[in-house]
Amino acid sequence: MKKIDKLTIFLIPIGIAINVVGGQLAILLKLPLFLDSIGTFVVGALCGGIPGALVGLGCGLINAISLPTLLPYTIIGVLFGILASFLAKKNMFSSFWKAIINGIVIAIIGTGIAVPITATIYGGFVGTGASVIVTTLMAAGWDVIPATFVSELSSELMDKLVCLIIIFFVLKSMPARFVVKLPNGKYFLKEEV
């Protein structure tokens, strides 16, 4: 593992703060979104998988203080940090349509990990807005796994599409003189070289 530079160390708590504020804002406004992965993807894309994973881990641990049922989902945030670095290296943050593709793929990955956690540990009910969908489907006769899958996929798709579009515009708006100082900055400068 390469040595993590000071700028990356500085950006990790900023990424965590962005995630926590976004997540709390979504809860406060009762949005059908999570908005708690923007900082993870930005730091992971610009600084690498390990810093991105640290942002996901930190956010998960902080969010679990106010809602302990979220703790098992911390693994998803860690994975997203690593995935962000991989996507940056594959030039997947370079255009708007790639942001849409990223959102769909990441929503499917997040759903695939979240469904077993939600269904087996919590019986489909986590205490978020998505639990309403599970309750409705189970009242209509659905089993817990399919009801949880539909609930998680619909929530994840909305959230990740919005988040990845925001992330695309954030990354595009960063000046080259800043991005070039970051470990993965070279992947965002290809178009300008």
mmCIF file of N, CA and C in Angstrom, residues 37-53 55-56 76-93 102 106 109 164 167 171 184 187-188:
data_model
loop_
_atom_site.group_PDB
_atom_site.id
_atom_site.type_symbol
_atom_site.label_atom_id
_atom_site.label_comp_id
_atom_site.label_asym_id
_atom_site.label_seq_id
_atom_site.Cartn_x
_atom_site.Cartn_y
_atom_site.Cartn_z
ATOM 1 N N SER A 37 -23.698 8.460 0.583
ATOM 2 C CA SER A 37 -22.528 7.852 -0.062
ATOM 3 C C SER A 37 -21.789 8.812 -0.996
ATOM 4 N N ILE A 38 -22.211 10.044 -1.053
ATOM 5 C CA ILE A 38 -21.574 11.014 -1.950
ATOM 6 C C ILE A 38 -20.108 11.215 -1.575
ATOM 7 N N GLY A 39 -19.824 11.436 -0.305
ATOM 8 C CA GLY A 39 -18.444 11.622 0.150
ATOM 9 C C GLY A 39 -17.587 10.392 -0.084
ATOM 10 N N THR A 40 -18.173 9.204 0.100
ATOM 11 C CA THR A 40 -17.442 7.954 -0.124
ATOM 12 C C THR A 40 -16.983 7.854 -1.569
ATOM 13 N N PHE A 41 -17.892 8.124 -2.503
ATOM 14 C CA PHE A 41 -17.543 8.008 -3.915
ATOM 15 C C PHE A 41 -16.567 9.090 -4.367
ATOM 16 N N VAL A 42 -16.735 10.301 -3.880
ATOM 17 C CA VAL A 42 -15.823 11.379 -4.286
ATOM 18 C C VAL A 42 -14.407 11.093 -3.779
ATOM 19 N N VAL A 43 -14.284 10.742 -2.495
ATOM 20 C CA VAL A 43 -12.956 10.464 -1.933
ATOM 21 C C VAL A 43 -12.373 9.194 -2.557
ATOM 22 N N GLY A 44 -13.188 8.161 -2.719
ATOM 23 C CA GLY A 44 -12.705 6.928 -3.340
ATOM 24 C C GLY A 44 -12.238 7.150 -4.767
ATOM 25 N N ALA A 45 -12.991 7.942 -5.518
ATOM 26 C CA ALA A 45 -12.624 8.205 -6.912
ATOM 27 C C ALA A 45 -11.341 9.020 -7.012
ATOM 28 N N LEU A 46 -11.193 10.026 -6.171
ATOM 29 C CA LEU A 46 -10.043 10.920 -6.253
ATOM 30 C C LEU A 46 -8.804 10.422 -5.507
ATOM 31 N N CYS A 47 -9.023 9.710 -4.407
ATOM 32 C CA CYS A 47 -7.901 9.371 -3.522
ATOM 33 C C CYS A 47 -7.561 7.887 -3.474
ATOM 34 N N GLY A 48 -8.433 7.025 -3.979
ATOM 35 C CA GLY A 48 -8.141 5.595 -3.976
ATOM 36 C C GLY A 48 -9.102 4.795 -3.113
ATOM 37 N N GLY A 49 -8.991 3.490 -3.236
ATOM 38 C CA GLY A 49 -9.905 2.582 -2.566
ATOM 39 C C GLY A 49 -9.825 2.595 -1.052
ATOM 40 N N ILE A 50 -8.620 2.629 -0.507
ATOM 41 C CA ILE A 50 -8.461 2.604 0.957
ATOM 42 C C ILE A 50 -9.054 3.871 1.593
ATOM 43 N N PRO A 51 -8.709 5.074 1.111
ATOM 44 C CA PRO A 51 -9.340 6.268 1.690
ATOM 45 C C PRO A 51 -10.872 6.259 1.507
ATOM 46 N N GLY A 52 -11.342 5.811 0.341
ATOM 47 C CA GLY A 52 -12.783 5.724 0.124
ATOM 48 C C GLY A 52 -13.442 4.748 1.088
ATOM 49 N N ALA A 53 -12.793 3.605 1.312
ATOM 50 C CA ALA A 53 -13.311 2.613 2.256
ATOM 51 C C ALA A 53 -13.337 3.182 3.679
ATOM 52 N N VAL A 55 -13.785 6.288 4.476
ATOM 53 C CA VAL A 55 -14.929 7.203 4.531
ATOM 54 C C VAL A 55 -16.211 6.400 4.733
ATOM 55 N N GLY A 56 -16.383 5.324 3.973
ATOM 56 C CA GLY A 56 -17.571 4.477 4.128
ATOM 57 C C GLY A 56 -17.674 3.888 5.524
ATOM 58 N N ILE A 76 -21.298 -2.152 3.084
ATOM 59 C CA ILE A 76 -21.651 -1.619 1.761
ATOM 60 C C ILE A 76 -20.884 -0.318 1.507
ATOM 61 N N GLY A 77 -20.808 0.550 2.506
ATOM 62 C CA GLY A 77 -20.056 1.801 2.363
ATOM 63 C C GLY A 77 -18.585 1.549 2.100
ATOM 64 N N VAL A 78 -18.017 0.555 2.792
ATOM 65 C CA VAL A 78 -16.608 0.202 2.578
ATOM 66 C C VAL A 78 -16.407 -0.277 1.136
ATOM 67 N N LEU A 79 -17.295 -1.145 0.685
ATOM 68 C CA LEU A 79 -17.218 -1.653 -0.690
ATOM 69 C C LEU A 79 -17.366 -0.523 -1.707
ATOM 70 N N PHE A 80 -18.268 0.420 -1.455
ATOM 71 C CA PHE A 80 -18.466 1.541 -2.374
ATOM 72 C C PHE A 80 -17.204 2.397 -2.497
ATOM 73 N N GLY A 81 -16.469 2.572 -1.403
ATOM 74 C CA GLY A 81 -15.225 3.339 -1.459
ATOM 75 C C GLY A 81 -14.197 2.690 -2.369
ATOM 76 N N ILE A 82 -14.096 1.372 -2.282
ATOM 77 C CA ILE A 82 -13.176 0.618 -3.138
ATOM 78 C C ILE A 82 -13.666 0.645 -4.586
ATOM 79 N N LEU A 83 -14.971 0.476 -4.763
ATOM 80 C CA LEU A 83 -15.566 0.484 -6.103
ATOM 81 C C LEU A 83 -15.379 1.835 -6.791
ATOM 82 N N ALA A 84 -15.446 2.920 -6.034
ATOM 83 C CA ALA A 84 -15.266 4.262 -6.614
ATOM 84 C C ALA A 84 -13.892 4.407 -7.249
ATOM 85 N N SER A 85 -12.864 3.888 -6.584
ATOM 86 C CA SER A 85 -11.508 3.960 -7.136
ATOM 87 C C SER A 85 -11.408 3.129 -8.417
ATOM 88 N N PHE A 86 -12.005 1.947 -8.402
ATOM 89 C CA PHE A 86 -12.012 1.092 -9.590
ATOM 90 C C PHE A 86 -12.703 1.797 -10.763
ATOM 91 N N LEU A 87 -13.854 2.413 -10.501
ATOM 92 C CA LEU A 87 -14.596 3.111 -11.556
ATOM 93 C C LEU A 87 -13.805 4.311 -12.092
ATOM 94 N N ALA A 88 -13.085 5.006 -11.218
ATOM 95 C CA ALA A 88 -12.262 6.139 -11.672
ATOM 96 C C ALA A 88 -11.180 5.650 -12.620
ATOM 97 N N LYS A 89 -10.551 4.528 -12.285
ATOM 98 C CA LYS A 89 -9.484 3.984 -13.128
ATOM 99 C C LYS A 89 -10.020 3.496 -14.474
ATOM 100 N N LYS A 90 -11.299 3.160 -14.529
ATOM 101 C CA LYS A 90 -11.935 2.728 -15.783
ATOM 102 C C LYS A 90 -12.605 3.895 -16.507
ATOM 103 N N ASN A 91 -12.344 5.135 -16.042
ATOM 104 C CA ASN A 91 -12.861 6.348 -16.681
ATOM 105 C C ASN A 91 -14.393 6.415 -16.669
ATOM 106 N N MET A 92 -15.014 5.875 -15.618
ATOM 107 C CA MET A 92 -16.477 5.814 -15.552
ATOM 108 C C MET A 92 -17.120 7.055 -14.944
ATOM 109 N N PHE A 93 -16.339 8.074 -14.644
ATOM 110 C CA PHE A 93 -16.894 9.332 -14.143
ATOM 111 C C PHE A 93 -16.745 10.439 -15.185
ATOM 112 N N ASN A 102 -23.366 4.024 -13.851
ATOM 113 C CA ASN A 102 -22.805 3.801 -12.520
ATOM 114 C C ASN A 102 -23.909 3.679 -11.477
ATOM 115 N N ILE A 106 -24.369 0.293 -9.388
ATOM 116 C CA ILE A 106 -24.101 0.400 -7.955
ATOM 117 C C ILE A 106 -25.366 0.100 -7.154
ATOM 118 N N ILE A 109 -25.652 -3.664 -7.045
ATOM 119 C CA ILE A 109 -24.665 -4.225 -6.111
ATOM 120 C C ILE A 109 -25.111 -3.975 -4.669
ATOM 121 N N LEU A 164 -25.029 9.583 -7.930
ATOM 122 C CA LEU A 164 -23.988 9.515 -8.962
ATOM 123 C C LEU A 164 -24.061 10.680 -9.934
ATOM 124 N N ILE A 167 -22.382 13.388 -7.918
ATOM 125 C CA ILE A 167 -20.952 13.097 -7.889
ATOM 126 C C ILE A 167 -20.297 13.461 -9.222
ATOM 127 N N LEU A 171 -17.264 16.127 -9.369
ATOM 128 C CA LEU A 171 -15.947 15.789 -9.917
ATOM 129 C C LEU A 171 -15.592 16.651 -11.128
ATOM 130 N N ASN A 184 -5.570 9.600 -7.482
ATOM 131 C CA ASN A 184 -6.264 9.192 -8.703
ATOM 132 C C ASN A 184 -6.551 10.364 -9.638
ATOM 133 N N TYR A 187 -6.616 10.207 -13.561
ATOM 134 C CA TYR A 187 -7.736 9.612 -14.298
ATOM 135 C C TYR A 187 -8.782 10.646 -14.685
ATOM 136 N N PHE A 188 -8.719 11.817 -14.047
ATOM 137 C CA PHE A 188 -9.677 12.879 -14.355
ATOM 138 C C PHE A 188 -9.085 13.946 -15.243
#
